[in-house]
Amino acid sequence: MPASDYLIIDERFAGLIHINAGPEVLWDGGRWTEGPAYFPAGRYVIWSDIPNDRIMRWDEMNGAVAVFEHPCRNQNGHAVDIQGRMIACEHRGRCISRYEHDGSRKILADSFDGKPLNSPNDVIVKSDGSIWFTDPSYGVDSDYEGDAAPMEQDGRHVYRIDQAGGITRVISDMKQPNGLAFSPDESLLYVADTGGTHYPDCEPVIRVYPVTKDGKSVGAGSEFVTCSKGFFDGFRVDANGNIWSSAGDGVHCFSPDGKLLGKILIDQVVSNICFGGPKRNRLFICATTTLRSVYVNARGM
Ligand code: MG
């Protein structure tokens, strides 16, 4: 009964889903899955199983699942850069790394202002090749998802790595910045705040920041949408600017003007999603112990 997998709040959502095609479980067996990324050239998805310290890989052609890397320094979020390379957030490595074409691993950023990063959580690549990432404290808060350690930065912030390797802090007014994404024209940067895990009065929101004309920083942010169940963690924007976000009861879909259009209901907490498949019209969903997917009538950027 796929219809029961959806909550249609606004008519527009009915046009963004296939009511006869509900989400399916592709794999189960993780502890906390996160950081999905689709690699078009290889037609596979990789994702993190953070507490088990491994990256998994699902093959689109035959459905096979294998360990991609273990141990993996408790990786979390991933992105594919404009050359098709994997960009990784490493909790235990406390860095952003890149997997090169020759198989070697290069650390792109592991400190700011002479002090170690906290534990990079999620990452995106802009069309100019710059890499933007969030640095909350989850990977140093305990030994469960990294190595417990004192936080040396003065807070949890958002950073940008330019093509020359320079790192700048772009947002410093959040509690626990987590998932992030640009609008299709890259004029807006959306960032989720999961600060409620540490600050009870911190609302579970996605904030929006205008990207400056030079594309290198952002202006003052404001609240964009509030989560009606659990937290917004990782999320993605489709080619029409709709925001598809993880939440406590599934995937929430918002219009570009911030209206909740509907939900894909999932019976586990969703941590992150990505678009994939040759047409980029398949959502891959990390939900607690599982990797799932659902075809939607929208395309990722
Ligand atoms: Mg996250």
Tab-separated table of C-alpha atoms and ligand atoms in Angstrom:
chain	number	residue	atom	x	y	z
A	1	MET	CA	0.000	0.000	0.000
A	2	PRO	CA	2.469	2.652	-1.120
A	3	ALA	CA	-0.110	5.422	-0.636
A	4	SER	CA	0.285	4.953	3.103
A	5	ASP	CA	3.954	5.828	2.736
A	6	TYR	CA	3.110	9.434	1.895
A	7	LEU	CA	1.527	12.354	3.661
A	8	ILE	CA	0.327	14.867	1.100
A	9	ILE	CA	-0.130	18.278	2.705
A	10	ASP	CA	-0.094	20.432	-0.419
A	11	GLU	CA	-1.370	19.445	-3.873
A	12	ARG	CA	2.070	20.148	-5.320
A	13	PHE	CA	3.520	17.192	-3.444
A	14	ALA	CA	1.273	14.768	-5.341
A	15	GLY	CA	3.128	15.883	-8.466
A	16	LEU	CA	6.521	15.208	-6.902
A	17	ILE	CA	5.982	11.557	-5.952
A	18	HIS	CA	4.793	8.331	-7.553
A	19	ILE	CA	1.934	7.202	-5.367
A	20	ASN	CA	2.253	3.618	-6.644
A	21	ALA	CA	5.954	3.401	-5.771
A	22	GLY	CA	6.804	3.538	-2.108
A	23	PRO	CA	10.198	3.498	-0.434
A	24	GLU	CA	12.035	0.175	-0.289
A	25	VAL	CA	14.723	-1.135	2.032
A	26	LEU	CA	17.940	-1.816	0.107
A	27	TRP	CA	20.003	-2.878	3.094
A	28	ASP	CA	19.660	-3.274	6.860
A	29	GLY	CA	22.338	-3.930	9.449
A	30	GLY	CA	23.964	-0.644	10.411
A	31	ARG	CA	23.887	1.206	13.713
A	32	TRP	CA	23.573	4.782	12.491
A	33	THR	CA	23.715	5.243	8.757
A	34	GLU	CA	24.620	8.643	7.318
A	35	GLY	CA	26.328	10.458	4.480
A	36	PRO	CA	24.941	8.876	1.271
A	37	ALA	CA	26.514	9.890	-2.030
A	38	TYR	CA	25.805	8.599	-5.536
A	39	PHE	CA	28.699	8.119	-7.966
A	40	PRO	CA	27.297	8.366	-11.518
A	41	ALA	CA	30.379	6.955	-13.270
A	42	GLY	CA	30.302	3.770	-11.192
A	43	ARG	CA	26.560	3.612	-10.546
A	44	TYR	CA	26.940	2.970	-6.844
A	45	VAL	CA	25.999	4.620	-3.577
A	46	ILE	CA	28.342	4.870	-0.637
A	47	TRP	CA	27.215	5.701	2.880
A	48	SER	CA	28.567	5.716	6.414
A	49	ASP	CA	27.742	3.394	9.288
A	50	ILE	CA	29.320	5.743	11.782
A	51	PRO	CA	29.414	3.777	15.085
A	52	ASN	CA	30.640	0.677	13.227
A	53	ASP	CA	33.390	2.816	11.693
A	54	ARG	CA	32.767	1.675	8.131
A	55	ILE	CA	31.711	2.970	4.745
A	56	MET	CA	29.336	0.761	2.783
A	57	ARG	CA	28.725	0.555	-0.966
A	58	TRP	CA	25.561	-0.491	-2.809
A	59	ASP	CA	25.859	-1.469	-6.473
A	60	GLU	CA	22.971	-0.188	-8.573
A	61	MET	CA	23.329	-2.898	-11.206
A	62	ASN	CA	23.004	-5.966	-8.995
A	63	GLY	CA	22.021	-4.702	-5.565
A	64	ALA	CA	25.153	-6.088	-3.960
A	65	VAL	CA	26.312	-4.434	-0.748
A	66	ALA	CA	29.914	-4.537	0.396
A	67	VAL	CA	32.130	-2.810	2.911
A	68	PHE	CA	33.910	-0.023	1.066
A	69	GLU	CA	36.320	0.856	3.870
A	70	HIS	CA	36.817	-0.253	7.482
A	71	PRO	CA	38.032	1.275	9.679
A	72	CYS	CA	37.368	4.636	8.095
A	73	ARG	CA	38.036	7.129	10.895
A	74	ASN	CA	34.290	7.302	11.599
A	75	GLN	CA	33.342	9.070	8.408
A	76	ASN	CA	30.020	10.887	8.284
A	77	GLY	CA	28.904	13.047	5.332
A	78	HIS	CA	30.116	12.621	1.751
A	79	ALA	CA	30.004	14.557	-1.492
A	80	VAL	CA	31.157	13.983	-5.054
A	81	ASP	CA	33.319	16.805	-6.385
A	82	ILE	CA	33.267	18.208	-9.919
A	83	GLN	CA	35.934	15.679	-10.978
A	84	GLY	CA	33.947	12.775	-9.537
A	85	ARG	CA	36.176	12.301	-6.504
A	86	MET	CA	34.827	11.434	-3.069
A	87	ILE	CA	34.945	14.152	-0.421
A	88	ALA	CA	34.566	12.826	3.121
A	89	CYS	CA	33.837	14.239	6.565
A	90	GLU	CA	35.858	12.347	9.140
A	91	HIS	CA	34.843	12.428	12.798
A	92	ARG	CA	37.860	10.600	14.184
A	93	GLY	CA	40.136	12.085	11.561
A	94	ARG	CA	38.695	15.495	12.468
A	95	CYS	CA	39.149	16.522	8.878
A	96	ILE	CA	37.801	16.853	5.371
A	97	SER	CA	39.534	14.394	3.071
A	98	ARG	CA	39.470	13.641	-0.636
A	99	TYR	CA	39.940	10.254	-2.312
A	100	GLU	CA	42.105	10.876	-5.369
A	101	HIS	CA	41.887	9.185	-8.760
A	102	ASP	CA	44.968	7.101	-7.902
A	103	GLY	CA	43.349	5.811	-4.713
A	104	SER	CA	45.345	7.890	-2.280
A	105	ARG	CA	43.713	10.017	0.391
A	106	LYS	CA	44.473	13.685	0.777
A	107	ILE	CA	43.520	15.771	3.820
A	108	LEU	CA	42.035	19.058	2.607
A	109	ALA	CA	41.365	20.672	5.994
A	110	ASP	CA	41.930	19.576	9.578
A	111	SER	CA	42.312	22.836	11.458
A	112	PHE	CA	41.211	26.431	11.563
A	113	ASP	CA	43.165	29.241	13.166
A	114	GLY	CA	45.810	26.756	14.302
A	115	LYS	CA	43.406	24.535	16.230
A	116	PRO	CA	41.905	21.159	15.244
A	117	LEU	CA	38.415	21.097	13.787
A	118	ASN	CA	35.707	19.524	15.984
A	119	SER	CA	34.325	16.735	13.782
A	120	PRO	CA	33.205	17.634	10.253
A	121	ASN	CA	29.670	16.376	9.698
A	122	ASP	CA	28.386	17.182	6.239
A	123	VAL	CA	29.869	18.603	3.060
A	124	ILE	CA	28.860	20.011	-0.321
A	125	VAL	CA	30.761	21.136	-3.397
A	126	LYS	CA	29.910	24.391	-5.160
A	127	SER	CA	30.092	24.714	-8.953
A	128	ASP	CA	33.314	26.743	-8.614
A	129	GLY	CA	34.962	23.742	-6.933
A	130	SER	CA	34.950	25.198	-3.426
A	131	ILE	CA	34.013	22.834	-0.596
A	132	TRP	CA	31.640	23.927	2.177
A	133	PHE	CA	31.237	21.915	5.376
A	134	THR	CA	29.752	21.980	8.853
A	135	ASP	CA	31.745	21.265	12.014
A	136	PRO	CA	29.517	20.392	14.972
A	137	SER	CA	30.841	18.516	18.013
A	138	TYR	CA	29.119	15.114	17.715
A	139	GLY	CA	32.309	13.253	16.817
A	140	VAL	CA	34.203	14.470	19.880
A	141	ASP	CA	31.328	14.378	22.383
A	142	SER	CA	31.822	10.664	23.091
A	143	ASP	CA	33.632	7.559	21.877
A	144	TYR	CA	30.533	6.283	20.057
A	145	GLU	CA	30.951	8.145	16.771
A	146	GLY	CA	34.614	9.132	17.038
A	147	ASP	CA	37.148	9.748	19.784
A	148	ALA	CA	35.984	11.729	22.816
A	149	ALA	CA	38.097	14.867	23.034
A	150	PRO	CA	37.847	18.470	24.168
A	151	MET	CA	36.496	20.827	21.547
A	152	GLU	CA	39.243	23.288	20.633
A	153	GLN	CA	37.316	25.595	18.330
A	154	ASP	CA	35.318	28.325	20.079
A	155	GLY	CA	32.059	26.889	18.799
A	156	ARG	CA	30.452	24.896	16.019
A	157	HIS	CA	30.671	26.656	12.690
A	158	VAL	CA	30.490	26.377	8.911
A	159	TYR	CA	33.629	26.607	6.754
A	160	ARG	CA	34.674	26.938	3.131
A	161	ILE	CA	37.757	25.473	1.472
A	162	ASP	CA	38.799	27.325	-1.676
A	163	GLN	CA	40.487	25.693	-4.659
A	164	ALA	CA	43.911	26.766	-3.408
A	165	GLY	CA	43.262	24.983	-0.098
A	166	GLY	CA	42.610	28.066	2.025
A	167	ILE	CA	39.958	27.705	4.709
A	168	THR	CA	37.618	30.428	5.895
A	169	ARG	CA	34.815	30.450	8.452
A	170	VAL	CA	31.570	31.471	6.728
A	171	ILE	CA	28.904	31.015	9.438
A	172	SER	CA	29.357	31.395	13.188
A	173	ASP	CA	25.860	32.008	14.561
A	174	MET	CA	24.633	28.414	14.851
A	175	LYS	CA	24.578	25.903	17.738
A	176	GLN	CA	25.223	22.635	15.856
A	177	PRO	CA	25.321	23.194	12.098
A	178	ASN	CA	24.649	19.905	10.368
A	179	GLY	CA	23.304	19.248	6.847
A	180	LEU	CA	23.751	21.935	4.190
A	181	ALA	CA	22.842	22.610	0.555
A	182	PHE	CA	22.763	25.404	-2.013
A	183	SER	CA	19.714	26.562	-3.936
A	184	PRO	CA	19.886	25.631	-7.657
A	185	ASP	CA	21.373	29.014	-8.637
A	186	GLU	CA	23.694	28.945	-5.582
A	187	SER	CA	22.374	32.293	-4.405
A	188	LEU	CA	21.243	30.754	-1.106
A	189	LEU	CA	22.925	28.451	1.378
A	190	TYR	CA	20.652	26.359	3.595
A	191	VAL	CA	22.033	24.882	6.824
A	192	ALA	CA	20.257	22.664	9.366
A	193	ASP	CA	20.797	23.273	13.075
A	194	THR	CA	20.518	20.231	15.345
A	195	GLY	CA	21.534	22.276	18.391
A	196	GLY	CA	18.537	20.942	20.318
A	197	THR	CA	20.686	17.924	21.187
A	198	HIS	CA	22.773	20.197	23.426
A	199	TYR	CA	20.603	23.275	23.949
A	200	PRO	CA	16.965	22.432	24.785
A	201	ASP	CA	15.738	25.854	23.663
A	202	CYS	CA	17.346	25.536	20.217
A	203	GLU	CA	14.604	24.918	17.658
A	204	PRO	CA	15.182	22.197	15.029
A	205	VAL	CA	15.401	24.421	11.971
A	206	ILE	CA	16.943	24.924	8.590
A	207	ARG	CA	18.389	28.415	8.294
A	208	VAL	CA	18.976	30.247	5.024
A	209	TYR	CA	21.873	32.563	4.205
A	210	PRO	CA	22.269	34.744	1.096
A	211	VAL	CA	25.503	33.955	-0.736
A	212	THR	CA	27.546	37.078	-1.425
A	213	LYS	CA	28.090	38.286	-5.005
A	214	ASP	CA	31.624	36.897	-5.147
A	215	GLY	CA	30.278	33.465	-4.107
A	216	LYS	CA	32.809	33.140	-1.296
A	217	SER	CA	30.813	33.954	1.819
A	218	VAL	CA	27.304	34.597	3.071
A	219	GLY	CA	25.294	37.449	4.544
A	220	ALA	CA	23.082	37.440	7.610
A	221	GLY	CA	20.950	34.315	7.950
A	222	SER	CA	17.372	33.800	8.987
A	223	GLU	CA	15.149	30.920	9.947
A	224	PHE	CA	13.745	29.117	6.905
A	225	VAL	CA	11.676	26.158	8.175
A	226	THR	CA	11.068	24.384	11.495
A	227	CYS	CA	10.948	20.610	11.865
A	228	SER	CA	7.614	19.143	13.003
A	229	LYS	CA	9.152	15.819	14.074
A	230	GLY	CA	12.663	15.251	15.351
A	231	PHE	CA	15.507	17.125	13.665
A	232	PHE	CA	16.535	18.141	10.198
A	233	ASP	CA	19.919	16.512	9.673
A	234	GLY	CA	21.114	16.054	6.069
A	235	PHE	CA	19.050	17.302	3.134
A	236	ARG	CA	19.164	18.001	-0.604
A	237	VAL	CA	17.630	20.485	-3.029
A	238	ASP	CA	16.079	19.386	-6.324
A	239	ALA	CA	16.501	21.142	-9.664
A	240	ASN	CA	13.334	23.189	-9.045
A	241	GLY	CA	14.507	24.370	-5.656
A	242	ASN	CA	12.353	22.129	-3.474
A	243	ILE	CA	14.089	21.043	-0.270
A	244	TRP	CA	14.000	17.334	0.648
A	245	SER	CA	15.095	16.882	4.236
A	246	SER	CA	15.684	14.134	6.728
A	247	ALA	CA	13.464	14.248	9.823
A	248	GLY	CA	12.331	12.079	12.701
A	249	ASP	CA	9.445	10.499	10.800
A	250	GLY	CA	10.809	10.355	7.273
A	251	VAL	CA	11.647	12.827	4.526
A	252	HIS	CA	9.986	16.250	4.564
A	253	CYS	CA	9.596	18.148	1.298
A	254	PHE	CA	9.420	21.964	1.254
A	255	SER	CA	8.755	24.370	-1.579
A	256	PRO	CA	11.389	27.072	-2.247
A	257	ASP	CA	9.215	29.517	-0.277
A	258	GLY	CA	9.300	27.270	2.779
A	259	LYS	CA	5.908	25.578	2.664
A	260	LEU	CA	5.776	21.967	3.883
A	261	LEU	CA	4.392	20.134	0.847
A	262	GLY	CA	4.404	16.609	2.202
A	263	LYS	CA	6.309	13.767	3.775
A	264	ILE	CA	7.678	10.403	2.743
A	265	LEU	CA	6.960	8.433	5.886
A	266	ILE	CA	9.704	6.116	7.152
A	267	ASP	CA	9.482	3.926	10.266
A	268	GLN	CA	13.001	4.852	11.422
A	269	VAL	CA	14.695	8.175	12.064
A	270	VAL	CA	16.153	9.526	8.817
A	271	SER	CA	19.630	11.072	9.015
A	272	ASN	CA	20.415	12.036	5.433
A	273	ILE	CA	19.482	11.594	1.794
A	274	CYS	CA	20.853	12.065	-1.705
A	275	PHE	CA	19.551	11.971	-5.245
A	276	GLY	CA	20.952	9.346	-7.579
A	277	GLY	CA	20.414	7.018	-10.477
A	278	PRO	CA	21.140	7.880	-14.128
A	279	LYS	CA	18.228	10.351	-14.120
A	280	ARG	CA	18.952	11.595	-10.581
A	281	ASN	CA	15.299	10.922	-9.785
A	282	ARG	CA	15.848	8.291	-7.123
A	283	LEU	CA	16.198	9.318	-3.500
A	284	PHE	CA	18.614	7.292	-1.399
A	285	ILE	CA	17.731	7.509	2.252
A	286	CYS	CA	19.839	6.685	5.301
A	287	ALA	CA	17.444	5.770	8.103
A	288	THR	CA	18.998	4.581	11.374
A	289	THR	CA	20.027	0.972	10.551
A	290	THR	CA	19.029	0.992	6.869
A	291	LEU	CA	19.666	2.280	3.354
A	292	ARG	CA	16.420	2.804	1.456
A	293	SER	CA	15.365	4.289	-1.836
A	294	VAL	CA	12.311	5.716	-3.530
A	295	TYR	CA	11.735	7.046	-7.033
A	296	VAL	CA	10.389	10.597	-7.038
A	297	ASN	CA	9.122	12.914	-9.773
A	298	ALA	CA	11.973	15.360	-9.191
A	299	ARG	CA	15.637	15.483	-10.116
A	300	GLY	CA	18.579	16.297	-7.921
A	301	MET	CA	20.883	19.107	-8.948
B	1	MG	MG	24.590	15.051	9.606
